[in-house]
Coordinates of C-alpha atoms in Angstrom, one line a residue:
Chain M
M1 CA 106.7 125.4 122.5
L2 CA 110.2 123.9 122.3
D3 CA 111.0 120.4 123.7
R4 CA 114.7 120.8 123.8
V5 CA 117.6 123.0 122.7
V6 CA 120.7 121.6 121.1
S7 CA 123.9 123.2 119.6
Q8 CA 125.0 122.2 116.1
S9 CA 127.8 120.1 117.5
Q10 CA 125.3 118.3 119.8
L11 CA 123.0 117.7 116.8
L12 CA 125.9 116.3 114.8
A13 CA 126.7 114.0 117.8
L14 CA 123.1 112.9 117.7
V15 CA 123.5 112.1 114.0
D16 CA 126.6 110.0 114.7
E17 CA 124.6 108.1 117.2
L18 CA 121.9 107.5 114.5
A19 CA 124.7 106.3 112.2
L20 CA 125.5 103.5 114.6
S21 CA 122.3 101.7 113.5
R22 CA 121.2 103.5 110.3
R23 CA 122.4 104.6 106.9
I24 CA 122.6 108.4 107.0
V25 CA 121.5 110.6 104.0
G26 CA 122.0 114.3 104.4
P27 CA 123.2 117.5 102.7
V28 CA 126.7 117.2 101.3
R29 CA 128.6 119.7 99.1
R30 CA 129.4 118.6 95.5
S31 CA 130.2 120.7 92.4
D32 CA 129.5 123.9 94.3
R33 CA 126.0 122.8 95.2
H34 CA 124.4 120.7 97.9
F35 CA 122.8 117.3 97.3
Y36 CA 121.3 114.8 99.6
G37 CA 123.9 112.0 99.7
P38 CA 125.0 109.1 101.9
V39 CA 127.6 109.8 104.6
D40 CA 129.1 107.5 107.3
R41 CA 129.9 110.3 109.7
A42 CA 128.1 113.4 110.7
D43 CA 131.0 115.7 110.1
K44 CA 130.7 115.0 106.4
L45 CA 127.4 116.8 106.4
D46 CA 127.0 120.5 105.7
L47 CA 124.1 121.6 107.8
D48 CA 124.5 125.2 106.8
F49 CA 123.2 124.5 103.4
K50 CA 120.7 126.7 101.7
Y51 CA 118.9 124.1 99.6
C52 CA 119.7 120.7 97.9
V53 CA 119.4 120.5 94.2
Y54 CA 117.2 117.4 94.4
S55 CA 114.9 116.4 97.2
P56 CA 115.7 113.4 99.4
K57 CA 112.8 111.5 97.6
A58 CA 115.3 109.1 96.0
A59 CA 116.1 107.6 99.4
L60 CA 112.5 106.5 99.9
F61 CA 111.4 106.0 96.3
P62 CA 114.6 105.2 94.3
A63 CA 114.9 106.3 90.7
D64 CA 115.3 102.7 89.7
Q65 CA 114.1 100.1 92.1
T66 CA 113.7 96.3 92.1
L67 CA 110.1 95.2 92.9
F68 CA 110.5 91.5 92.6
E69 CA 112.8 88.7 91.3
F70 CA 111.4 86.1 88.9
Q71 CA 112.6 82.9 87.5
T72 CA 111.2 80.2 85.2
G73 CA 112.2 76.6 85.5
P74 CA 110.8 73.0 85.9
D75 CA 108.5 74.3 88.7
G76 CA 107.0 77.0 86.5
F77 CA 107.2 80.8 86.9
Q78 CA 108.1 82.0 90.4
T79 CA 108.4 85.4 91.9
S80 CA 109.7 86.8 95.2
P81 CA 109.2 90.4 96.3
V82 CA 112.2 92.6 97.2
Y83 CA 111.8 95.0 100.1
D84 CA 114.5 97.3 101.5
E85 CA 114.1 97.4 105.2
S86 CA 117.5 98.7 106.2
P87 CA 117.2 101.5 108.8
L88 CA 117.7 104.9 107.4
A89 CA 118.0 108.5 108.7
L90 CA 117.3 111.5 106.5
V91 CA 119.1 114.5 108.1
G92 CA 118.6 118.1 107.3
V93 CA 115.2 117.9 105.6
H94 CA 113.6 121.2 105.0
P95 CA 109.8 121.8 105.5
C96 CA 109.0 121.7 101.8
D97 CA 110.6 118.2 101.5
I98 CA 109.0 117.0 104.7
N99 CA 105.6 118.0 103.3
A100 CA 106.4 116.3 100.1
I101 CA 107.2 113.1 102.0
R102 CA 103.9 113.4 103.8
L103 CA 102.2 113.5 100.5
L104 CA 104.1 110.4 99.3
D105 CA 103.1 108.7 102.5
R106 CA 99.4 109.3 101.7
V107 CA 99.7 108.4 98.0
F108 CA 101.6 105.1 98.6
S109 CA 99.3 104.0 101.4
N110 CA 95.7 104.9 100.4
T111 CA 94.2 103.0 97.5
N112 CA 97.2 100.9 96.5
I113 CA 99.3 99.9 99.4
D114 CA 102.8 100.2 98.1
E115 CA 104.9 98.0 100.4
H116 CA 108.1 98.8 98.4
Y117 CA 107.8 102.4 99.5
L118 CA 106.3 101.8 103.0
S119 CA 108.8 99.2 104.1
R120 CA 111.6 101.8 103.6
R121 CA 109.5 104.6 105.0
R122 CA 108.7 102.7 108.3
Q123 CA 112.5 102.3 108.8
T124 CA 113.2 106.0 108.2
F125 CA 114.0 108.5 110.9
I126 CA 113.7 112.2 109.8
V127 CA 115.7 115.0 111.3
G128 CA 114.1 118.2 109.9
I129 CA 115.8 121.6 109.8
D130 CA 113.6 124.6 109.5
C131 CA 114.3 127.5 107.2
P132 CA 114.3 131.0 108.7
T133 CA 114.3 132.7 105.3
P134 CA 113.6 131.5 101.7
C135 CA 116.5 129.2 100.7
T136 CA 116.7 130.9 97.3
S137 CA 114.8 133.3 95.0
G138 CA 111.9 131.9 93.1
V139 CA 110.5 129.5 95.8
F140 CA 106.8 129.8 96.5
C141 CA 106.6 127.4 99.5
R142 CA 104.7 130.0 101.6
D143 CA 102.0 130.2 98.9
M144 CA 101.7 126.4 99.0
K145 CA 101.6 126.5 102.8
A146 CA 104.6 124.2 102.9
N147 CA 107.3 126.4 104.4
E148 CA 106.4 124.9 107.8
A149 CA 106.2 121.3 108.8
R150 CA 104.5 120.7 112.2
E151 CA 104.2 117.0 111.3
G152 CA 106.3 114.6 109.3
A153 CA 109.7 114.8 110.9
D154 CA 110.7 112.8 114.0
I155 CA 112.5 115.8 115.3
M156 CA 112.3 119.3 113.9
C157 CA 115.1 121.7 114.5
S158 CA 114.8 125.5 114.1
P159 CA 118.0 127.6 114.1
L160 CA 117.6 130.1 117.0
P161 CA 118.9 133.6 116.8
P162 CA 122.4 133.9 118.5
N163 CA 122.2 134.3 122.3
G164 CA 125.5 136.1 122.7
V165 CA 126.9 133.2 124.8
S166 CA 128.1 130.8 122.2
D167 CA 129.1 131.0 118.5
D168 CA 127.8 127.6 117.8
V169 CA 124.4 127.5 116.0
R170 CA 121.7 126.5 118.4
Y171 CA 118.5 124.7 117.4
G172 CA 115.2 124.7 119.1
V173 CA 114.0 121.1 118.8
V174 CA 110.4 120.0 118.6
F175 CA 109.6 116.3 118.9
G176 CA 107.4 115.2 116.0
T177 CA 107.1 111.5 117.0
D178 CA 107.5 109.3 120.1
A179 CA 110.6 107.8 118.3
G180 CA 112.1 111.3 118.1
R181 CA 111.3 112.1 121.7
E182 CA 112.8 108.8 123.0
F183 CA 115.9 109.2 120.8
V184 CA 116.8 112.7 122.0
L185 CA 115.9 112.2 125.7
Y186 CA 117.7 108.9 126.0
S187 CA 120.8 110.3 124.5
H188 CA 120.6 113.3 127.0
A189 CA 121.6 115.6 124.2
G190 CA 121.2 119.4 124.8
D191 CA 119.2 121.1 127.4
P192 CA 115.6 121.8 128.3
P193 CA 114.5 125.2 126.8
T194 CA 114.9 128.2 129.1
V195 CA 112.5 131.1 129.2
D196 CA 114.9 133.0 127.0
D197 CA 115.0 130.1 124.5
E198 CA 111.2 130.2 124.3
R199 CA 111.3 133.9 123.7
A200 CA 113.9 133.4 121.0
S201 CA 111.8 130.8 119.4
E202 CA 108.7 133.1 119.4
R203 CA 110.9 135.8 117.7
Y204 CA 112.1 133.2 115.2
I205 CA 108.5 132.3 114.3
S206 CA 107.4 135.9 113.9
D207 CA 110.6 136.9 111.9
K208 CA 110.0 133.9 109.7
A209 CA 106.4 134.9 109.0
R210 CA 107.7 138.2 107.5
A211 CA 110.6 136.7 105.7
F212 CA 108.7 134.7 103.1
P213 CA 107.1 136.8 100.4
Q214 CA 103.9 136.0 98.7
S215 CA 104.6 135.0 95.1
I216 CA 101.1 134.1 93.8
P217 CA 98.0 136.3 94.3
Y218 CA 95.9 133.2 95.1
D219 CA 97.0 130.8 97.8
V220 CA 97.0 127.1 97.6
D221 CA 93.4 126.8 98.7
A222 CA 92.1 129.0 95.9
L223 CA 94.2 127.5 93.1
P224 CA 91.8 124.6 92.3
E225 CA 89.1 127.2 91.5
L226 CA 91.5 129.3 89.5
L227 CA 92.5 126.3 87.5
E228 CA 88.9 125.2 87.1
R229 CA 88.3 128.4 85.1
S230 CA 91.6 128.1 83.1
Y231 CA 91.2 124.8 81.3
D232 CA 90.7 126.5 77.9
S233 CA 93.3 129.3 78.5
L234 CA 95.5 130.1 75.5
L235 CA 98.4 130.1 78.0
W236 CA 98.9 126.4 77.8
E237 CA 99.6 126.4 74.0
A238 CA 101.6 129.7 74.2
T239 CA 103.9 128.4 77.0
A240 CA 104.2 124.8 75.9
R241 CA 105.5 125.8 72.5
R242 CA 108.9 126.2 74.3
C243 CA 108.6 122.9 76.2
Y244 CA 111.2 120.3 75.2
S245 CA 109.1 117.6 76.9
C246 CA 112.3 116.6 78.6
G247 CA 110.6 115.8 81.9
S248 CA 113.2 117.6 84.0
C249 CA 110.3 119.3 86.0
N250 CA 108.8 115.9 86.9
L251 CA 112.0 114.1 87.7
S252 CA 113.3 116.9 90.0
C253 CA 109.9 117.2 91.8
P254 CA 109.8 116.0 95.4
T255 CA 106.1 115.0 95.0
C256 CA 106.0 113.4 91.6
Y257 CA 105.5 109.7 92.1
C258 CA 104.7 108.3 88.7
F259 CA 106.8 105.4 87.6
N260 CA 107.2 103.0 84.7
T261 CA 107.9 99.3 85.1
Y262 CA 110.1 97.1 83.0
D263 CA 111.8 93.7 83.2
R264 CA 115.5 93.2 83.4
L265 CA 116.6 89.8 82.2
E266 CA 119.7 87.9 83.2
M267 CA 121.8 86.6 80.3
T268 CA 120.5 83.1 81.0
L269 CA 117.1 84.4 79.9
T270 CA 115.4 82.3 82.6
S271 CA 115.5 84.8 85.5
G272 CA 115.5 88.5 86.1
T273 CA 113.9 91.3 88.0
R274 CA 110.8 93.6 87.6
Q275 CA 112.1 97.1 88.0
R276 CA 110.3 100.4 88.4
E277 CA 111.9 103.7 87.3
W278 CA 110.8 107.3 87.7
D279 CA 108.5 108.5 84.9
G280 CA 107.0 111.9 84.1
C281 CA 103.8 113.2 82.6
Q282 CA 105.7 115.7 80.5
L283 CA 107.5 113.0 78.5
R284 CA 105.9 112.4 75.2
S285 CA 105.5 108.7 75.6
F286 CA 104.0 108.9 79.1
A287 CA 100.4 108.5 77.9
V288 CA 101.0 106.1 75.1
V289 CA 98.7 103.1 75.5
A290 CA 98.0 99.9 73.5
G291 CA 97.8 100.4 69.8
D292 CA 100.3 103.3 70.1
H293 CA 97.5 105.8 70.9
N294 CA 98.8 108.8 72.8
F295 CA 96.0 110.4 74.8
R296 CA 98.1 113.4 75.7
A297 CA 100.1 113.8 72.5
K298 CA 100.4 117.6 72.6
A299 CA 102.9 119.4 74.9
A300 CA 100.2 122.0 75.8
A301 CA 97.9 119.2 77.1
R302 CA 100.8 117.7 79.1
L303 CA 101.8 121.1 80.6
R304 CA 98.2 121.7 81.7
H305 CA 98.0 118.2 83.1
R306 CA 101.1 118.8 85.3
I307 CA 99.8 122.1 86.6
Y308 CA 96.4 120.6 87.3
R309 CA 97.9 117.7 89.1
K310 CA 100.1 119.9 91.2
A311 CA 97.5 122.5 92.3
K312 CA 94.1 120.9 91.8
W313 CA 93.6 117.2 91.3
V314 CA 96.0 115.9 93.9
K315 CA 94.6 118.4 96.5
E316 CA 91.1 117.3 95.7
R317 CA 91.9 113.7 96.2
E318 CA 94.5 113.7 99.0
G319 CA 93.5 116.9 100.8
V320 CA 97.0 118.4 100.4
A321 CA 98.4 120.1 97.3
G322 CA 100.6 118.1 94.9
C323 CA 103.1 120.9 95.1
V324 CA 105.3 122.2 97.9
G325 CA 106.6 125.4 96.2
C326 CA 110.2 124.3 96.3
A327 CA 110.6 125.6 92.7
R328 CA 112.9 122.8 91.7
C329 CA 110.7 122.4 88.5
D330 CA 111.3 126.0 87.6
R331 CA 115.0 125.8 88.2
A332 CA 115.3 122.5 86.3
C333 CA 113.4 123.7 83.3
T334 CA 115.7 123.8 80.3
A335 CA 113.2 126.1 78.5
K336 CA 112.9 128.5 81.5
I337 CA 109.1 127.8 81.9
S338 CA 108.1 128.9 85.4
S339 CA 105.1 127.5 87.3
V340 CA 105.0 130.7 89.4
E341 CA 104.6 132.7 86.2
I342 CA 101.9 130.4 85.0
Y343 CA 99.8 130.8 88.2
N344 CA 100.3 134.6 88.0
Q345 CA 99.4 134.8 84.3
L346 CA 96.3 132.7 84.9
A347 CA 95.3 134.9 87.8
E348 CA 95.5 137.9 85.6
E349 CA 93.3 136.3 82.9
V350 CA 90.4 135.5 85.1
Chain Z
M1 CA 119.0 76.4 66.5
K2 CA 121.2 79.3 67.7
P3 CA 120.7 82.5 65.7
R4 CA 123.7 83.0 63.3
I5 CA 125.2 86.4 64.0
A6 CA 127.6 88.6 61.8
I7 CA 129.3 91.8 62.7
F8 CA 130.4 94.0 59.8
S9 CA 132.2 97.3 59.5
L10 CA 132.0 100.1 57.0
T11 CA 133.8 103.5 57.2
S12 CA 134.4 104.0 60.9
C13 CA 136.8 103.5 63.7
E14 CA 135.2 100.0 64.3
G15 CA 134.9 101.1 68.0
C16 CA 131.4 99.7 68.1
S17 CA 132.6 96.2 67.0
L18 CA 135.3 96.6 69.6
A19 CA 132.6 97.4 72.2
I20 CA 131.1 93.9 71.6
L21 CA 134.5 92.4 72.4
E22 CA 134.6 94.6 75.5
L23 CA 131.5 92.7 76.8
E24 CA 134.0 90.1 78.0
D25 CA 132.2 89.6 81.3
C26 CA 129.2 88.1 79.4
L27 CA 130.8 87.2 76.1
L28 CA 130.8 83.6 76.9
D29 CA 127.1 83.7 77.8
I30 CA 126.4 85.4 74.5
L31 CA 128.4 82.8 72.6
G32 CA 126.3 80.2 74.4
A33 CA 123.1 81.7 73.0
V34 CA 124.2 82.6 69.5
E35 CA 126.7 81.5 66.9
I36 CA 128.9 84.2 65.5
V37 CA 129.7 83.4 61.9
N38 CA 131.3 86.5 60.5
F39 CA 133.2 89.1 62.5
R40 CA 136.3 90.7 61.0
E41 CA 137.5 92.2 64.3
G42 CA 137.0 89.0 66.2
M43 CA 137.7 85.9 64.0
T44 CA 139.0 84.7 60.7
E45 CA 136.2 82.2 59.5
R46 CA 133.5 83.6 57.3
S47 CA 130.0 82.5 56.5
W48 CA 127.3 84.4 54.6
D49 CA 124.3 82.5 55.9
I50 CA 123.2 85.1 58.5
D51 CA 120.2 85.6 60.7
I52 CA 121.2 88.9 62.3
G53 CA 123.8 91.2 60.8
F54 CA 125.2 94.1 62.9
V55 CA 126.9 96.8 61.0
D56 CA 129.0 99.7 62.3
G57 CA 130.3 102.5 60.1
A58 CA 128.8 104.9 57.6
V59 CA 128.3 104.5 53.9
S60 CA 131.1 106.8 52.8
T61 CA 132.8 105.2 49.8
P62 CA 131.6 103.5 46.6
E63 CA 133.0 100.3 48.1
D64 CA 130.8 100.8 51.2
M65 CA 127.8 101.0 48.9
K66 CA 128.5 97.6 47.4
E67 CA 129.2 96.0 50.8
I68 CA 126.1 97.3 52.6
E69 CA 123.9 96.0 49.7
H70 CA 125.7 92.6 50.0
F71 CA 125.3 92.6 53.9
R72 CA 121.6 93.4 53.5
E73 CA 121.1 90.5 51.0
C74 CA 122.8 88.0 53.3
S75 CA 121.1 89.1 56.6
K76 CA 117.6 88.2 57.5
V77 CA 117.7 91.1 60.1
L78 CA 120.0 94.1 59.7
V79 CA 120.9 96.2 62.7
A80 CA 122.8 99.5 62.5
I81 CA 125.1 99.9 65.5
G82 CA 126.7 103.2 66.5
A83 CA 126.3 106.8 65.3
C84 CA 128.1 106.2 62.0
A85 CA 125.7 103.5 60.9
T86 CA 122.5 105.1 62.4
H87 CA 123.1 108.8 61.5
G88 CA 126.3 109.0 59.4
G89 CA 128.3 110.0 62.5
L90 CA 131.5 112.0 62.4
N91 CA 132.0 111.0 58.8
T92 CA 129.2 113.4 57.8
L93 CA 131.4 116.4 58.8
K94 CA 133.0 116.1 55.4
N95 CA 129.6 116.7 53.8
Y96 CA 129.9 120.4 54.8
Q97 CA 133.3 120.8 53.2
D98 CA 134.6 121.1 49.7
E99 CA 135.4 117.6 48.4
S100 CA 138.7 118.6 46.8
D101 CA 139.8 120.2 50.1
Y102 CA 139.2 117.3 52.4
R103 CA 140.5 114.8 49.9
K104 CA 143.8 116.7 49.7
Y105 CA 144.2 117.2 53.5
V106 CA 143.3 113.6 54.3
Y107 CA 145.0 111.7 51.4
G108 CA 147.5 114.2 50.1
D109 CA 148.9 113.4 46.7
Q110 CA 147.4 109.9 46.9
A111 CA 143.8 111.3 46.8
A112 CA 143.1 109.8 43.4
R113 CA 143.4 106.2 44.9
F114 CA 140.6 106.8 47.4
P115 CA 137.2 107.5 45.9
T116 CA 134.7 109.0 48.3
I117 CA 131.0 109.9 48.4
P118 CA 129.0 112.1 50.8
A119 CA 128.7 110.1 54.1
Q120 CA 125.3 108.7 55.0
P121 CA 123.7 106.3 57.4
L122 CA 122.9 102.7 56.4
S123 CA 119.2 103.7 56.1
G124 CA 120.1 106.0 53.2
V125 CA 121.0 103.0 51.1
V126 CA 119.2 99.9 52.4
D127 CA 116.3 99.0 54.7
V128 CA 117.4 98.8 58.3
D129 CA 115.4 96.8 60.8
Y130 CA 116.8 98.2 64.0
Q131 CA 119.1 101.0 65.1
L132 CA 121.4 101.1 68.2
P133 CA 122.8 104.6 68.2
G134 CA 125.6 106.3 70.1
C135 CA 129.3 107.0 69.7
P136 CA 130.2 104.4 70.6
M137 CA 127.0 102.3 70.7
V138 CA 126.0 101.5 74.3
K139 CA 127.2 98.0 75.2
E140 CA 124.5 97.5 77.7
E141 CA 121.9 98.5 75.1
F142 CA 123.4 96.0 72.7
L143 CA 123.1 93.3 75.3
E144 CA 119.5 94.2 76.0
F145 CA 118.7 94.1 72.3
V146 CA 120.3 90.6 72.0
K147 CA 118.1 89.4 75.0
V148 CA 115.0 90.9 73.5
V149 CA 115.6 89.2 70.2
L150 CA 116.4 85.9 71.8
T151 CA 113.2 85.9 73.8
G152 CA 111.1 87.0 70.9
R153 CA 110.0 90.3 72.4
T154 CA 109.6 93.7 70.7
W155 CA 112.5 96.0 70.8
H156 CA 112.0 99.7 71.7
L157 CA 114.6 102.4 71.8
P158 CA 114.1 104.8 74.7
E159 CA 111.7 107.6 73.7
D160 CA 112.9 110.0 76.4
P161 CA 115.7 112.6 76.2
V162 CA 119.0 112.4 78.1
C163 CA 117.7 114.8 80.8
V164 CA 115.6 111.9 82.3
E165 CA 118.7 109.9 83.0
C166 CA 120.6 112.9 84.5
K167 CA 117.7 113.4 86.9
R168 CA 117.5 109.7 87.8
N169 CA 121.3 109.8 88.4
G170 CA 121.0 113.0 90.5
T171 CA 123.5 114.8 88.2
L172 CA 123.6 118.6 88.3
C173 CA 122.0 120.0 85.2
L174 CA 124.6 121.7 83.0
Y175 CA 122.1 124.5 82.2
E176 CA 122.5 125.5 85.8
K177 CA 126.1 126.2 84.9
G178 CA 125.1 128.0 81.8
I179 CA 126.3 125.2 79.5
M180 CA 124.2 124.5 76.3
C181 CA 123.9 120.8 76.7
L182 CA 122.1 118.8 73.9
G183 CA 120.5 116.6 76.5
P184 CA 117.0 117.9 76.1
V185 CA 116.9 117.0 72.4
T186 CA 119.0 113.8 72.4
R187 CA 117.7 110.3 72.8
A188 CA 118.4 108.7 76.2
G189 CA 119.9 105.2 76.6
C190 CA 123.5 106.2 77.4
N191 CA 122.7 106.6 81.1
A192 CA 123.7 110.3 80.5
I193 CA 127.3 109.4 80.8
C194 CA 128.8 112.7 79.4
P195 CA 126.9 115.0 81.8
S196 CA 127.7 112.6 84.7
Y197 CA 131.4 113.6 84.1
G198 CA 130.5 117.3 83.7
A199 CA 130.7 117.3 79.9
K200 CA 127.8 118.5 77.8
C201 CA 125.8 116.0 75.7
E202 CA 126.8 116.3 72.1
G203 CA 123.9 114.3 70.7
C204 CA 125.6 111.2 69.5
R205 CA 122.4 109.2 69.9
G206 CA 120.5 111.4 67.6
V207 CA 117.5 113.7 68.0
V208 CA 114.9 112.2 70.3
H209 CA 111.9 113.8 68.4
D210 CA 111.2 116.7 66.1
E211 CA 109.1 118.6 68.7
A212 CA 112.2 118.9 71.0
L213 CA 114.2 120.2 68.1
K214 CA 111.5 122.8 67.4
A215 CA 111.4 123.8 71.0
A216 CA 115.2 124.1 70.9
G217 CA 115.0 126.5 68.0
I218 CA 112.5 128.7 69.9
N219 CA 114.4 128.6 73.2
L220 CA 117.8 129.3 71.7
R221 CA 116.4 132.4 69.9
E222 CA 114.2 133.7 72.7
Q223 CA 115.5 132.5 76.0
Y224 CA 119.3 132.0 75.6
D225 CA 122.0 134.4 74.5
V226 CA 123.9 131.9 72.4
D227 CA 125.3 131.6 68.9
L228 CA 123.0 129.4 67.0
Q229 CA 125.9 128.3 64.8
D230 CA 127.7 126.9 67.8
V231 CA 124.7 124.8 68.7
L232 CA 124.2 123.7 65.1
A233 CA 127.9 122.6 65.0
D234 CA 127.3 120.5 68.1
L235 CA 124.2 119.0 66.6
R236 CA 126.1 118.1 63.4
M237 CA 129.1 116.6 65.1
F238 CA 127.7 113.0 65.1
G239 CA 125.3 113.6 62.3
A240 CA 122.3 114.0 64.6
Y241 CA 121.0 116.9 62.6
Q242 CA 122.3 118.0 59.2
E243 CA 120.2 121.0 58.2
K244 CA 121.5 124.5 57.7
T245 CA 119.4 126.1 60.4
L246 CA 117.3 125.1 63.4
P247 CA 113.5 124.8 63.0

């Protein structure tokens, strides 16, 4: 059931309204690709994008973020935490990335409450845009049950088939939160859905169900068991021999949340900041501990660890898979290692 | 007592020494924390009682050999700065050519006045305590190094490849454009400056680890339709890798 129908120009006007009180981050065109980037006006967005090279994760969990400031002086060692609470709107977020944000929400709020993430997240309004077809070849979002996002966005917009009346793209809008409902209704944008709109929406949903191919013979619920039986597979060694351990898969992943901390000192040497930066389990030094011992020194062990995290361990702990099937890891891999291929090869082995 | 610092140059463009002068925004802060006692590019006074000696340039002449041994003797800590000092740098390109050829096209009929030897990094001749690679060295990394030394902490070069910095910066991977970038095999720390301007990484900070190089050999033979000689030429440019073939 739709809550509202808006045209693309009405949606852009809504974004301009959001921009009065929020920073806007959405799809912009750069070097022949799309990236999530900051804009000050909605007409700088390109809502007809297929996919963005990187996910909007960096807006919530920056690649390099200040956690606290510290200083030493006559009063001893003092720290003060740094939180970014400036209101933000993420616009044009696809279901895969919305599901990824939902996972980050869980991870950063369960055992260790991460106020640096949550303070930003609480101030974030999400305008989701649904995908009628796979954004590009190689994605396996359907297999990960992440090509739909019924929760996570404040408003979710699905592009409806043309109705023959207007050339403007029309979106069926579903309110995901009270904030989303209030925002759209108070601005009086768009119209209540007609019976025809509801029919168009139903057709959209059934067309979409057929448009996404199955890429893996086991769906996300069966992957933990598949992996359970694949720990000693020869595949890990055979595939990882090509791995550069460059971490591109990790750092382009919308659900990877590992980070490293370090201190940045001012030249005075008496004050500075504690920073955290994105880290990745495929990097050789990721698992180095005191005494220089590396408990995952081999690329094969690291590759297995990543796949287990994505499709088994995170799911067992958080209830949802650590992968949304966006295939950014596969596209980013400088050695052309494909996680879809890994799942398929493992499925053949067992 | 402030640490006594010296900055020396061997065969090079001295661009790394210049990079220190380019730290003008914090040069006064640095001078407040250390005492520079010997710096050809920046001052005329000379002293040979040195706590930390920074050296840019490769060992490429018999004169360089004598000088680096003298610098080593006078410096409690010796730091190689820039690709020439850490890997031999551009100077090593002559190592692949015939000596009489390059002597002739560089020095013409005066070649006899300029003795030369195969170029090598400082570590080929003396013990080096720390390396700050790059062409030129990364100013910000030099500053971090100075801060770490002044606070008595342990210095670590980044152990990650350049790809990590491209991803953190949100730069489009050059492999997506079909460009053979050396980022996956090259040590990070430069903030991936070349790819951020659309130029491929040419490995000026050296190979990050042998495993990456081995993976490169496999991938370039099995996954990519490229001329290995072109990639080898890129790897040799700054002396990052000087073998005849990829592993």
